[in-house]
Coordinates of N, CA, C and O in Angstrom, one line a residue:
D1 N 24.5 -75.5 80.3 CA 23.7 -76.3 81.1 C 24.2 -77.8 81.1 O 23.9 -78.4 82.0
A2 N 24.9 -78.3 79.9 CA 25.3 -79.6 79.8 C 26.5 -79.9 80.4 O 26.9 -81.1 80.5
H3 N 27.1 -78.8 80.9 CA 28.6 -78.9 81.7 C 29.7 -79.7 80.7 O 30.1 -80.5 81.2
L4 N 29.6 -79.3 79.5 CA 30.6 -79.8 78.7 C 32.0 -79.6 78.9 O 32.5 -78.6 79.2
S5 N 32.8 -80.7 78.6 CA 34.3 -80.3 78.7 C 34.9 -79.5 77.6 O 34.2 -79.1 76.7
P6 N 35.9 -78.8 77.9 CA 36.6 -78.1 76.8 C 36.6 -78.8 75.4 O 36.4 -78.1 74.4
G7 N 37.1 -79.9 75.4 CA 37.2 -80.7 74.2 C 35.8 -81.0 73.6 O 35.7 -80.8 72.3
A8 N 34.8 -81.2 74.4 CA 33.5 -81.5 73.9 C 33.0 -80.2 73.3 O 32.2 -80.0 72.3
M9 N 33.4 -78.9 73.7 CA 32.8 -77.8 73.3 C 33.6 -77.3 71.9 O 32.9 -76.9 71.2
I10 N 34.8 -77.6 71.9 CA 35.5 -77.4 70.7 C 35.1 -78.2 69.5 O 34.7 -77.8 68.4
V11 N 34.7 -79.6 69.9 CA 34.1 -80.5 68.8 C 32.6 -79.9 68.4 O 32.3 -80.0 67.2
G12 N 31.9 -79.5 69.4 CA 30.6 -79.0 69.1 C 30.6 -77.8 68.3 O 29.8 -77.7 67.3
A13 N 31.5 -77.0 68.6 CA 31.8 -75.7 67.8 C 32.2 -76.1 66.4 O 31.5 -75.4 65.5
L14 N 33.2 -76.9 66.1 CA 33.5 -77.3 64.9 C 32.4 -77.7 64.0 O 32.3 -77.6 62.8
A15 N 31.5 -78.9 64.9 CA 30.6 -79.4 64.0 C 29.4 -78.5 63.7 O 28.9 -78.5 62.5
M16 N 29.4 -77.3 64.4 CA 28.2 -76.2 64.0 C 28.7 -75.4 63.0 O 28.1 -75.1 62.0
F17 N 30.2 -75.2 63.0 CA 30.7 -74.3 61.8 C 30.6 -75.3 60.7 O 30.1 -74.7 59.5
V18 N 31.0 -76.6 60.6 CA 30.8 -77.4 59.4 C 29.3 -77.4 58.8 O 29.1 -77.3 57.6
M19 N 28.3 -77.4 59.8 CA 26.9 -77.4 59.4 C 26.5 -76.2 58.8 O 25.8 -76.0 57.9
F20 N 26.9 -75.0 59.4 CA 26.8 -73.8 58.9 C 27.3 -73.5 57.4 O 26.5 -73.0 56.5
V21 N 28.5 -74.0 57.1 CA 29.1 -73.7 55.9 C 28.4 -74.7 54.9 O 28.0 -74.2 53.8
F22 N 28.0 -75.9 55.3 CA 27.1 -76.8 54.5 C 25.8 -76.1 54.2 O 25.4 -76.0 52.9
L23 N 25.1 -75.6 55.1 CA 23.7 -74.9 54.9 C 23.9 -73.9 53.9 O 22.9 -73.4 53.2
M24 N 25.0 -73.0 54.0 CA 25.1 -71.9 53.3 C 25.5 -72.2 51.7 O 24.7 -71.5 51.0
R25 N 26.1 -73.3 51.7 CA 26.2 -73.9 50.3 C 25.0 -74.3 49.6 O 24.8 -74.0 48.4
V26 N 24.2 -75.0 50.5 CA 22.7 -75.5 50.0 C 21.9 -74.3 49.5 O 21.4 -74.2 48.5
L27 N 21.9 -73.3 50.5 CA 21.1 -72.0 50.2 C 21.5 -71.4 48.9 O 20.8 -70.8 48.3
S28 N 22.8 -71.2 48.8 CA 23.4 -70.7 47.4 C 22.9 -71.3 46.3 O 22.7 -70.7 45.2
V29 N 23.0 -72.7 46.3 CA 22.6 -73.5 45.2 C 21.1 -73.2 44.9 O 20.6 -72.9 43.9
V30 N 20.1 -73.1 45.9 CA 18.9 -73.0 45.8 C 18.5 -71.6 45.4 O 17.8 -71.4 44.4
L31 N 19.3 -70.6 45.9 CA 19.1 -69.2 45.4 C 19.5 -69.1 43.9 O 18.8 -68.3 43.2
A32 N 20.6 -69.7 43.5 CA 21.0 -69.7 42.1 C 20.0 -70.4 41.1 O 19.6 -69.8 40.0
L33 N 19.3 -71.6 41.6 CA 18.2 -72.0 40.8 C 17.0 -71.1 40.7 O 16.4 -71.2 39.7
V34 N 16.7 -70.4 41.9 CA 15.6 -69.5 41.8 C 15.8 -68.3 40.8 O 15.1 -67.7 40.0
Q35 N 17.1 -67.6 40.8 CA 17.6 -66.4 40.2 C 17.6 -66.8 38.7 O 17.2 -65.9 37.9
F36 N 18.2 -68.0 38.2 CA 18.5 -68.2 36.9 C 17.6 -69.3 36.4 O 17.8 -69.7 35.3
H37 N 16.2 -69.4 36.8 CA 15.3 -70.3 36.3 C 14.9 -69.9 34.7 O 14.7 -68.6 34.7
R38 N 15.0 -70.6 33.9 CA 14.5 -70.3 32.3 C 15.4 -69.0 32.0 O 14.9 -68.3 31.4
F39 N 16.8 -69.2 32.3 CA 17.7 -68.2 31.8 C 17.8 -68.1 30.4 O 17.8 -69.2 29.7
R40 N 17.6 -66.9 29.6 CA 17.7 -66.9 28.3 C 18.7 -65.7 28.0 O 18.4 -64.5 28.4
L41 N 19.7 -65.9 27.1 CA 20.6 -64.9 26.5 C 20.3 -64.7 25.1 O 20.4 -65.8 24.3
A42 N 20.2 -63.7 24.5 CA 20.1 -63.4 23.1 C 21.0 -62.2 22.7 O 21.3 -61.2 23.6
Q43 N 21.6 -62.1 21.6 CA 22.4 -61.3 21.1 C 21.8 -60.6 19.8 O 21.4 -61.2 18.7
S44 N 21.6 -59.3 19.8 CA 21.4 -58.7 18.5 C 22.6 -58.0 17.9 O 23.8 -58.3 18.4
A45 N 22.6 -57.0 17.0 CA 23.7 -56.5 16.6 C 24.8 -56.2 17.6 O 25.9 -56.3 17.5
R46 N 24.3 -55.1 18.5 CA 25.1 -54.3 19.4 C 24.7 -54.7 20.7 O 25.4 -54.1 21.7
R47 N 23.7 -55.4 21.1 CA 23.2 -55.7 22.4 C 23.2 -57.1 22.8 O 23.0 -57.9 22.1
L48 N 23.3 -57.3 24.2 CA 23.0 -58.5 24.9 C 21.6 -58.4 25.6 O 21.5 -57.5 26.3
S49 N 20.7 -59.3 25.3 CA 19.6 -59.3 26.1 C 19.3 -60.5 27.0 O 19.8 -61.6 26.7
L50 N 19.0 -60.3 28.4 CA 19.0 -61.2 29.4 C 17.5 -61.4 29.9 O 16.9 -60.5 30.0
E51 N 17.2 -62.7 30.2 CA 15.8 -62.9 30.9 C 16.0 -64.1 31.8 O 16.6 -65.1 31.4
R52 N 15.5 -63.7 33.0 CA 15.7 -64.9 34.1 C 14.8 -64.8 35.3 O 14.2 -63.7 35.5
G53 N 14.7 -65.9 36.0 CA 13.9 -65.6 37.4 C 12.8 -66.7 37.4 O 12.1 -66.8 36.3
L54 N 12.5 -67.3 38.6 CA 11.4 -68.3 38.9 C 10.3 -67.2 39.5 O 9.2 -67.2 39.0
L55 N 10.5 -66.5 40.7 CA 9.6 -65.8 41.5 C 9.4 -64.5 40.7 O 8.1 -64.1 40.8
T56 N 10.5 -64.0 40.3 CA 10.4 -62.5 39.6 C 11.3 -62.8 38.2 O 12.3 -62.9 38.4
R57 N 10.5 -62.4 37.1 CA 11.1 -62.4 35.7 C 12.0 -61.2 35.6 O 11.2 -60.1 35.7
L58 N 13.2 -61.0 35.5 CA 14.0 -59.9 35.3 C 14.2 -59.9 33.9 O 14.9 -60.9 33.2
R59 N 14.3 -58.8 33.0 CA 14.6 -58.7 32.0 C 15.6 -57.3 31.7 O 15.3 -56.5 32.5
G60 N 16.7 -57.4 30.9 CA 17.5 -56.3 30.7 C 18.3 -56.5 29.5 O 18.3 -57.6 28.8
S61 N 18.9 -55.5 29.0 CA 19.8 -55.5 27.9 C 21.0 -54.6 28.2 O 21.0 -53.6 29.0
L62 N 22.0 -55.0 27.6 CA 23.5 -54.4 27.8 C 24.2 -54.2 26.5 O 24.4 -55.2 25.7
P63 N 24.7 -52.9 26.2 CA 25.3 -52.7 25.0 C 26.6 -53.5 25.0 O 27.4 -53.3 26.0
I64 N 27.1 -54.1 24.1 CA 28.4 -55.0 24.0 C 29.6 -54.0 24.3 O 30.4 -54.3 25.0
R65 N 29.4 -52.7 23.8 CA 30.6 -51.9 23.7 C 30.9 -51.4 25.2 O 31.9 -50.8 25.3
R66 N 30.0 -51.4 26.0 CA 30.2 -51.0 27.4 C 30.8 -52.1 28.1 O 31.4 -51.6 29.4
I67 N 30.8 -53.3 27.7 CA 31.6 -54.3 28.4 C 33.2 -54.0 28.4 O 33.7 -53.9 27.6
Q68 N 33.5 -53.9 29.7 CA 35.0 -53.7 30.0 C 35.9 -54.7 30.3 O 36.9 -55.0 30.0
A69 N 35.4 -55.8 31.0 CA 36.1 -57.1 31.3 C 35.0 -58.1 31.5 O 34.0 -58.0 32.0
Y70 N 35.8 -59.4 31.1 CA 34.8 -60.6 31.3 C 35.6 -61.3 32.5 O 37.0 -61.4 32.4
S71 N 34.8 -62.0 33.3 CA 35.3 -62.8 34.5 C 35.0 -64.2 34.3 O 33.7 -64.5 34.6
L72 N 35.8 -65.1 33.9 CA 35.5 -66.5 33.7 C 35.7 -67.2 35.3 O 36.9 -67.1 35.6
K73 N 34.7 -67.9 35.8 CA 34.7 -68.5 37.2 C 34.6 -70.0 37.0 O 33.7 -70.3 36.2
E74 N 35.6 -70.5 37.6 CA 35.6 -72.2 37.7 C 35.9 -72.6 39.1 O 37.0 -72.9 39.4
S75 N 34.8 -72.7 39.8 CA 35.2 -73.0 41.5 C 35.3 -74.5 41.5 O 35.2 -75.2 40.7
W76 N 35.5 -75.0 42.7 CA 35.6 -76.4 43.0 C 34.4 -77.2 42.6 O 34.3 -78.2 42.0
L77 N 33.1 -76.6 42.9 CA 31.9 -77.3 42.6 C 31.7 -77.2 41.1 O 31.3 -78.2 40.4
H78 N 32.3 -76.1 40.4 CA 32.0 -76.0 38.9 C 33.0 -77.2 38.2 O 32.5 -77.7 37.4
R79 N 34.1 -77.2 38.9 CA 34.9 -78.5 38.2 C 34.3 -79.7 38.4 O 34.7 -80.6 37.5
R80 N 33.8 -80.0 39.5 CA 33.2 -81.4 39.7 C 32.1 -81.6 38.7 O 31.9 -83.0 38.3
F81 N 31.5 -80.7 38.1 CA 30.4 -80.9 37.4 C 30.9 -80.5 35.8 O 30.0 -80.4 34.9
G82 N 32.0 -80.0 35.6 CA 32.5 -79.7 34.2 C 31.8 -78.5 33.8 O 31.4 -78.4 32.7
R83 N 31.7 -77.5 34.6 CA 30.9 -76.3 34.1 C 31.8 -75.0 34.5 O 32.7 -75.0 35.3
Q84 N 31.5 -73.9 33.9 CA 32.2 -72.5 34.3 C 30.9 -71.5 34.3 O 29.8 -71.6 33.8
S85 N 31.2 -70.6 34.6 CA 30.3 -69.2 34.7 C 31.2 -67.9 34.2 O 32.3 -67.7 34.4
L86 N 30.4 -67.0 33.7 CA 30.9 -66.0 33.0 C 30.2 -64.7 33.5 O 29.0 -64.4 33.5
R87 N 31.0 -63.6 34.1 CA 30.3 -62.5 34.5 C 31.2 -61.2 33.8 O 32.2 -61.5 33.1
V88 N 30.3 -60.1 33.8 CA 31.1 -58.9 33.0 C 31.2 -57.8 34.1 O 30.3 -57.5 34.9
D89 N 32.0 -57.0 33.6 CA 32.1 -55.6 34.2 C 32.0 -54.5 33.2 O 32.6 -54.5 32.3
T90 N 31.1 -53.5 33.4 CA 31.0 -52.8 32.3 C 31.3 -51.3 32.8 O 31.9 -51.1 33.9
V91 N 31.6 -50.3 31.8 CA 32.2 -49.2 32.0 C 31.4 -48.2 33.0 O 31.8 -47.7 33.9
T92 N 30.0 -48.3 32.8 CA 29.1 -47.5 33.6 C 28.0 -48.5 34.0 O 27.3 -49.1 33.2
M93 N 27.8 -48.7 35.3 CA 26.7 -49.6 35.6 C 25.5 -48.7 35.8 O 25.6 -47.4 36.3
E94 N 24.2 -49.1 35.4 CA 22.9 -48.3 35.5 C 22.6 -48.3 36.9 O 23.2 -48.2 38.0
A95 N 21.2 -48.5 37.1 CA 20.9 -48.6 38.5 C 21.4 -49.8 39.1 O 22.0 -50.6 38.5
V96 N 21.5 -49.7 40.6 CA 22.2 -50.7 41.3 C 21.6 -52.3 41.0 O 22.3 -53.0 40.7
N97 N 20.3 -52.4 41.0 CA 19.7 -53.6 40.9 C 19.9 -53.9 39.4 O 20.2 -55.2 38.9
E98 N 19.6 -53.2 38.5 CA 19.8 -53.5 37.0 C 21.2 -54.0 36.8 O 21.7 -54.9 36.0
G99 N 22.2 -53.2 37.1 CA 23.4 -53.5 37.0 C 24.0 -54.9 37.5 O 24.8 -55.6 36.9
A100 N 23.6 -55.2 38.8 CA 23.7 -56.4 39.4 C 23.1 -57.5 38.6 O 23.6 -58.6 38.4
S101 N 21.7 -57.3 38.0 CA 21.2 -58.5 37.3 C 21.7 -58.7 35.9 O 21.6 -59.7 35.1
L102 N 22.6 -57.8 35.5 CA 23.1 -58.0 34.1 C 24.7 -58.4 34.0 O 25.1 -58.7 33.1
R103 N 25.1 -58.5 35.3 CA 26.4 -59.0 35.5 C 26.7 -60.4 35.0 O 27.6 -60.8 34.4
D104 N 25.9 -61.4 35.4 CA 26.1 -62.8 35.0 C 25.4 -63.1 33.9 O 24.2 -63.3 33.6
I105 N 26.3 -63.0 32.7 CA 25.5 -63.2 31.4 C 25.7 -64.5 31.0 O 24.8 -64.9 30.1
V106 N 26.6 -65.6 31.4 CA 26.4 -66.9 31.4 C 26.5 -67.5 32.7 O 27.6 -67.8 33.2
P107 N 25.3 -67.9 33.3 CA 25.7 -68.3 34.8 C 26.3 -69.8 34.9 O 26.9 -70.0 35.7
V108 N 26.1 -70.5 33.8 CA 26.7 -71.9 33.9 C 26.8 -72.6 32.6 O 25.6 -72.3 31.7
A109 N 27.8 -73.2 32.0 CA 27.7 -73.6 30.6 C 29.1 -74.6 30.7 O 29.9 -74.5 31.6
K110 N 29.3 -75.5 29.8 CA 30.4 -76.2 29.6 C 31.5 -75.4 29.0 O 31.4 -74.6 28.4
P111 N 32.7 -75.9 29.3 CA 33.9 -75.1 29.0 C 34.0 -74.8 27.6 O 34.3 -73.8 27.0
E112 N 33.6 -76.0 26.8 CA 33.8 -75.8 25.3 C 32.8 -74.7 24.7 O 33.1 -73.8 24.0
R113 N 31.6 -74.9 25.2 CA 30.5 -73.8 24.9 C 30.9 -72.3 25.3 O 30.8 -71.5 24.8
M114 N 31.5 -72.3 26.5 CA 31.8 -71.1 27.0 C 32.9 -70.4 26.2 O 33.0 -69.2 26.0
D115 N 33.8 -71.2 25.8 CA 34.9 -70.7 24.7 C 34.4 -70.1 23.5 O 34.8 -69.1 22.9
E116 N 33.4 -70.9 23.0 CA 32.7 -70.2 21.7 C 31.9 -69.1 22.0 O 32.0 -68.1 21.2
L117 N 31.3 -68.8 23.2 CA 30.7 -67.6 23.6 C 31.7 -66.6 23.7 O 31.3 -65.4 23.3
I118 N 32.7 -66.8 24.4 CA 33.6 -65.6 24.6 C 34.2 -65.2 23.3 O 34.4 -64.1 23.1
R119 N 34.4 -66.2 22.4 CA 35.0 -65.7 21.1 C 34.1 -64.8 20.3 O 34.4 -64.0 19.6
V120 N 32.8 -65.1 20.6 CA 31.7 -64.2 19.9 C 31.7 -62.8 20.6 O 31.6 -62.0 19.8
F121 N 31.7 -63.0 21.9 CA 31.6 -61.6 22.6 C 32.8 -60.7 22.3 O 32.6 -59.5 22.1
I122 N 34.0 -61.1 22.3 CA 35.1 -60.5 21.9 C 35.6 -60.1 20.7 O 36.5 -59.6 20.3
K123 N 34.9 -61.0 19.8 CA 35.1 -60.9 18.4 C 36.5 -61.0 18.1 O 37.3 -60.5 17.3
S124 N 37.2 -62.2 18.6 CA 38.6 -62.7 18.4 C 38.5 -64.0 18.4 O 37.8 -64.8 19.2
Q125 N 39.5 -64.7 17.5 CA 39.4 -66.0 17.5 C 40.8 -66.5 18.3 O 41.3 -67.6 18.4
H126 N 41.3 -65.6 18.9 CA 42.6 -65.9 19.8 C 42.3 -66.5 21.2 O 43.1 -66.9 22.0
W127 N 41.0 -66.7 21.5 CA 40.5 -67.5 22.7 C 40.3 -68.7 22.5 O 39.6 -69.0 21.6
P128 N 40.7 -69.7 23.4 CA 41.5 -69.6 24.6 C 42.9 -69.3 24.4 O 43.3 -69.8 23.4
L129 N 43.6 -68.4 25.2 CA 44.9 -68.1 25.0 C 45.8 -69.1 25.4 O 45.4 -69.8 26.4
N130 N 46.8 -69.5 24.7 CA 47.9 -70.5 25.1 C 49.2 -70.2 25.7 O 50.0 -70.8 25.8
T131 N 49.3 -68.8 25.7 CA 50.8 -68.3 25.9 C 50.8 -67.6 27.3 O 51.2 -66.4 27.4
W132 N 50.2 -68.3 28.4 CA 50.3 -67.7 29.6 C 51.6 -67.8 30.1 O 52.5 -68.7 29.9
Q133 N 52.1 -66.6 31.1 CA 53.4 -66.4 31.7 C 53.1 -66.3 33.0 O 52.0 -65.6 33.5
G134 N 54.0 -66.9 34.0 CA 53.9 -66.8 35.3 C 54.3 -65.3 35.7 O 54.8 -64.7 35.0
L135 N 54.0 -65.4 37.2 CA 54.4 -63.9 37.7 C 55.9 -63.8 38.0 O 56.5 -65.0 38.0
H136 N 56.2 -62.7 38.4 CA 57.7 -62.6 38.9 C 57.8 -63.3 40.1 O 56.8 -63.5 40.9
P137 N 59.0 -63.9 40.4 CA 59.3 -64.7 41.7 C 58.9 -64.1 43.1 O 58.6 -64.8 44.1
N138 N 59.1 -62.7 43.0 CA 58.8 -62.0 44.3 C 57.3 -61.4 44.2 O 57.0 -60.7 45.2
A139 N 56.3 -61.8 43.3 CA 55.2 -61.4 43.3 C 54.4 -61.5 44.5 O 53.4 -60.6 45.0
W140 N 54.7 -62.6 45.2 CA 53.9 -63.2 46.5 C 54.2 -62.1 47.6 O 53.2 -61.9 48.4
K141 N 55.1 -61.3 47.6 CA 55.5 -60.4 48.7 C 54.4 -59.3 48.9 O 54.0 -59.0 50.1
R142 N 54.0 -58.8 47.7 CA 53.0 -57.8 48.0 C 51.8 -58.2 48.4 O 50.8 -57.5 48.8
V143 N 51.4 -59.6 48.2 CA 50.2 -60.1 48.9 C 50.3 -60.4 50.2 O 49.4 -60.5 50.9
F144 N 51.6 -60.6 50.4 CA 51.7 -61.0 52.1 C 51.9 -60.1 52.9 O 51.5 -60.1 54.2
F145 N 53.0 -59.1 52.8 CA 53.4 -58.1 53.8 C 52.4 -57.4 54.6 O 52.3 -57.3 55.7
I146 N 51.5 -56.6 53.7 CA 50.6 -55.8 54.5 C 49.5 -56.5 55.3 O 49.3 -56.2 56.3
P147 N 48.9 -57.7 54.7 CA 48.0 -58.4 55.5 C 48.8 -59.0 56.7 O 48.2 -59.1 57.7
A148 N 49.9 -59.6 56.6 CA 50.6 -60.1 57.7 C 50.9 -59.2 58.8 O 50.9 -59.5 59.9
L149 N 51.4 -58.1 58.2 CA 51.6 -56.9 59.3 C 50.4 -56.6 60.1 O 50.4 -56.4 61.3
F150 N 49.2 -56.5 59.4 CA 48.0 -56.1 59.9 C 47.5 -57.2 61.0 O 47.3 -57.0 62.1
Y151 N 47.7 -58.4 60.7 CA 47.3 -59.5 61.5 C 48.3 -59.5 62.7 O 47.8 -59.7 64.1
A152 N 49.6 -59.3 62.6 CA 50.6 -59.3 63.7 C 50.2 -58.2 64.7 O 50.3 -58.3 65.9
L153 N 50.2 -57.0 64.1 CA 49.8 -55.8 65.0 C 48.4 -55.9 65.8 O 48.2 -55.8 67.0
L154 N 47.3 -56.5 65.0 CA 46.1 -56.5 65.8 C 46.1 -57.6 66.7 O 45.6 -57.5 67.9
S155 N 46.9 -58.8 66.4 CA 46.9 -59.9 67.6 C 47.8 -59.4 68.9 O 47.4 -59.6 69.9
A156 N 49.0 -58.7 68.5 CA 49.6 -58.0 69.6 C 48.9 -57.0 70.5 O 48.9 -57.2 71.7
G157 N 48.2 -56.2 69.8 CA 47.4 -55.3 70.7 C 46.3 -55.9 71.4 O 46.0 -55.4 72.4
L158 N 45.5 -56.9 70.7 CA 44.4 -57.4 71.5 C 45.0 -58.4 72.5 O 44.4 -58.4 73.8
A159 N 46.2 -59.0 72.5 CA 46.9 -59.8 73.5 C 47.2 -58.9 74.7 O 47.1 -59.2 75.8
Y160 N 47.7 -57.6 74.4 CA 48.4 -56.9 75.3 C 47.0 -56.2 76.2 O 47.1 -56.1 77.4
F161 N 46.0 -55.7 75.5 CA 44.8 -55.0 76.1 C 43.7 -55.8 76.5 O 43.0 -55.4 77.4
V162 N 43.4 -57.0 75.8 CA 42.4 -57.8 76.1 C 42.7 -59.2 76.9 O 42.5 -59.4 78.1
A163 N 43.3 -59.9 76.2 CA 43.8 -61.4 76.9 C 44.9 -61.9 76.0 O 44.9 -61.8 74.8
P164 N 45.8 -62.5 76.7 CA 47.0 -63.3 76.2 C 46.6 -64.2 75.0 O 47.3 -64.7 74.2
A165 N 45.4 -64.8 75.1 CA 45.0 -65.7 74.2 C 44.9 -65.2 72.7 O 45.1 -66.0 71.9
W166 N 44.8 -64.0 72.5 CA 44.8 -63.4 71.1 C 46.0 -63.7 70.6 O 46.2 -63.2 69.3
L167 N 47.1 -64.2 71.1 CA 48.4 -64.2 70.6 C 48.2 -65.2 69.5 O 49.1 -65.5 68.4
L168 N 47.2 -66.2 69.6 CA 46.9 -67.2 68.5 C 46.8 -66.5 67.2 O 46.6 -67.3 66.2
G169 N 46.3 -65.3 67.3 CA 46.1 -64.6 66.0 C 47.3 -64.6 64.9 O 47.3 -64.4 63.9
F170 N 48.5 -64.6 65.6 CA 49.8 -64.7 64.9 C 49.8 -65.9 64.0 O 50.6 -66.1 63.0
L171 N 48.9 -66.9 64.2 CA 49.0 -68.1 63.4 C 48.3 -67.6 61.9 O 48.6 -68.4 61.0
L172 N 47.8 -66.5 61.8 CA 47.2 -66.1 60.6 C 48.4 -65.7 59.7 O 48.2 -65.5 58.5
V173 N 49.6 -65.2 60.2 CA 50.8 -64.8 59.6 C 51.4 -65.9 58.7 O 51.2 -65.9 57.4
P174 N 51.5 -67.2 59.3 CA 52.1 -68.2 58.3 C 50.9 -68.8 57.4 O 51.1 -69.2 56.2
W175 N 49.5 -68.6 57.7 CA 48.6 -68.9 56.7 C 48.6 -67.9 55.5 O 48.5 -68.1 54.5
Q176 N 48.8 -66.6 55.8 CA 48.8 -65.6 54.9 C 50.1 -65.8 53.9 O 49.9 -65.4 52.7
F177 N 51.0 -66.3 54.4 CA 52.3 -66.6 53.6 C 52.1 -67.8 52.8 O 52.3 -67.7 51.5
L178 N 51.5 -69.0 53.1 CA 51.0 -70.0 52.4 C 50.0 -69.5 51.1 O 50.2 -69.8 50.1
Y179 N 49.1 -68.7 51.7 CA 48.0 -68.2 50.6 C 48.9 -67.4 49.6 O 48.6 -67.4 48.4
A180 N 49.8 -66.5 50.0 CA 50.4 -65.5 49.1 C 51.3 -66.4 48.1 O 51.4 -66.1 46.9
R181 N 52.1 -67.3 48.6 CA 53.0 -68.2 47.8 C 52.1 -68.9 46.7 O 52.4 -69.1 45.5
N182 N 50.9 -69.6 47.2 CA 50.1 -70.3 46.3 C 49.5 -69.4 45.4 O 49.2 -69.7 44.1
W183 N 48.9 -68.2 45.8 CA 48.5 -67.1 44.7 C 49.4 -67.0 43.7 O 49.1 -66.8 42.5
A184 N 50.6 -66.5 44.0 CA 51.7 -66.4 43.0 C 51.9 -67.6 42.0 O 52.2 -67.4 41.0
K185 N 52.0 -68.7 42.8 CA 52.2 -70.0 41.9 C 51.2 -70.1 40.8 O 51.7 -70.6 39.8
Y186 N 50.1 -69.9 41.1 CA 49.0 -70.4 40.2 C 48.3 -69.2 39.4 O 47.4 -69.2 38.9
S187 N 48.9 -67.8 39.5 CA 48.5 -66.8 38.9 C 49.3 -66.6 37.6 O 50.6 -67.0 37.6
G188 N 48.8 -65.8 36.5 CA 49.6 -65.7 35.3 C 48.9 -64.8 34.5 O 47.9 -64.3 34.8
F189 N 49.5 -64.4 33.3 CA 48.9 -63.5 32.4 C 49.3 -64.0 31.1 O 50.1 -64.6 30.9
A190 N 48.5 -63.1 30.1 CA 48.8 -63.5 28.8 C 48.2 -62.3 27.9 O 47.1 -61.7 28.3
C191 N 48.7 -62.0 26.7 CA 48.3 -60.8 26.0 C 48.8 -61.2 24.5 O 49.7 -61.8 24.2
N192 N 48.1 -60.4 23.7 CA 48.1 -60.5 22.3 C 47.8 -59.2 21.7 O 47.5 -58.3 22.5
S193 N 47.7 -58.9 20.5 CA 47.4 -57.7 20.0 C 46.0 -57.1 20.4 O 45.8 -55.9 20.3
D194 N 45.1 -57.8 20.7 CA 43.8 -57.3 21.0 C 43.2 -57.7 22.3 O 42.1 -57.6 22.6
L195 N 44.0 -58.4 23.1 CA 43.5 -59.1 24.3 C 44.4 -59.2 25.5 O 45.6 -59.5 25.2
I196 N 43.9 -58.8 26.7 CA 44.8 -59.1 27.8 C 44.1 -59.8 28.8 O 42.9 -59.6 29.1
A197 N 44.6 -60.8 29.3 CA 44.1 -61.9 30.1 C 44.9 -62.1 31.6 O 46.1 -62.2 31.3
V198 N 44.1 -62.1 32.5 CA 45.0 -62.4 33.8 C 44.3 -63.6 34.6 O 43.2 -63.9 34.2

């Protein structure tokens, strides 16, 4: 109804997208505050016990021997505040809700404290590992080729059957190339007698 020019419509769409991303970030922070209010983690001889929640208090316990992998996360926001979070994957998850509630065993902590906790959980003094190795120089190719082929075929098909404007989808191919190269550049692995890390 406002009879906006194409340029004004593009600027408006970008502004709405930025606002949407900002609101999603704010909502995720609020959700985390509600979910992890008065978070408490305790360890007995062989089990971890968790308690958390503002509106609903959730309690659960997890045998340490069932933990298969630890995932240490340090997002952009975590780095700004000097924090990390730790999730676990278990061999067998119980009920869907219970398994999800027990995955975040340390929702936020300082890196030094996180290293201490991981050493306790894995019963090893080898953490943090200092012998990281880079990936093979061609490792980026397996992350690049299949998605790039999919983007190219999808863009070509939509351009042929729907509208030529879908050829802009080919721009996803160089984007995937940059992503794959950076993924391989900043990925690595380390291992010793009792621990494998990627």
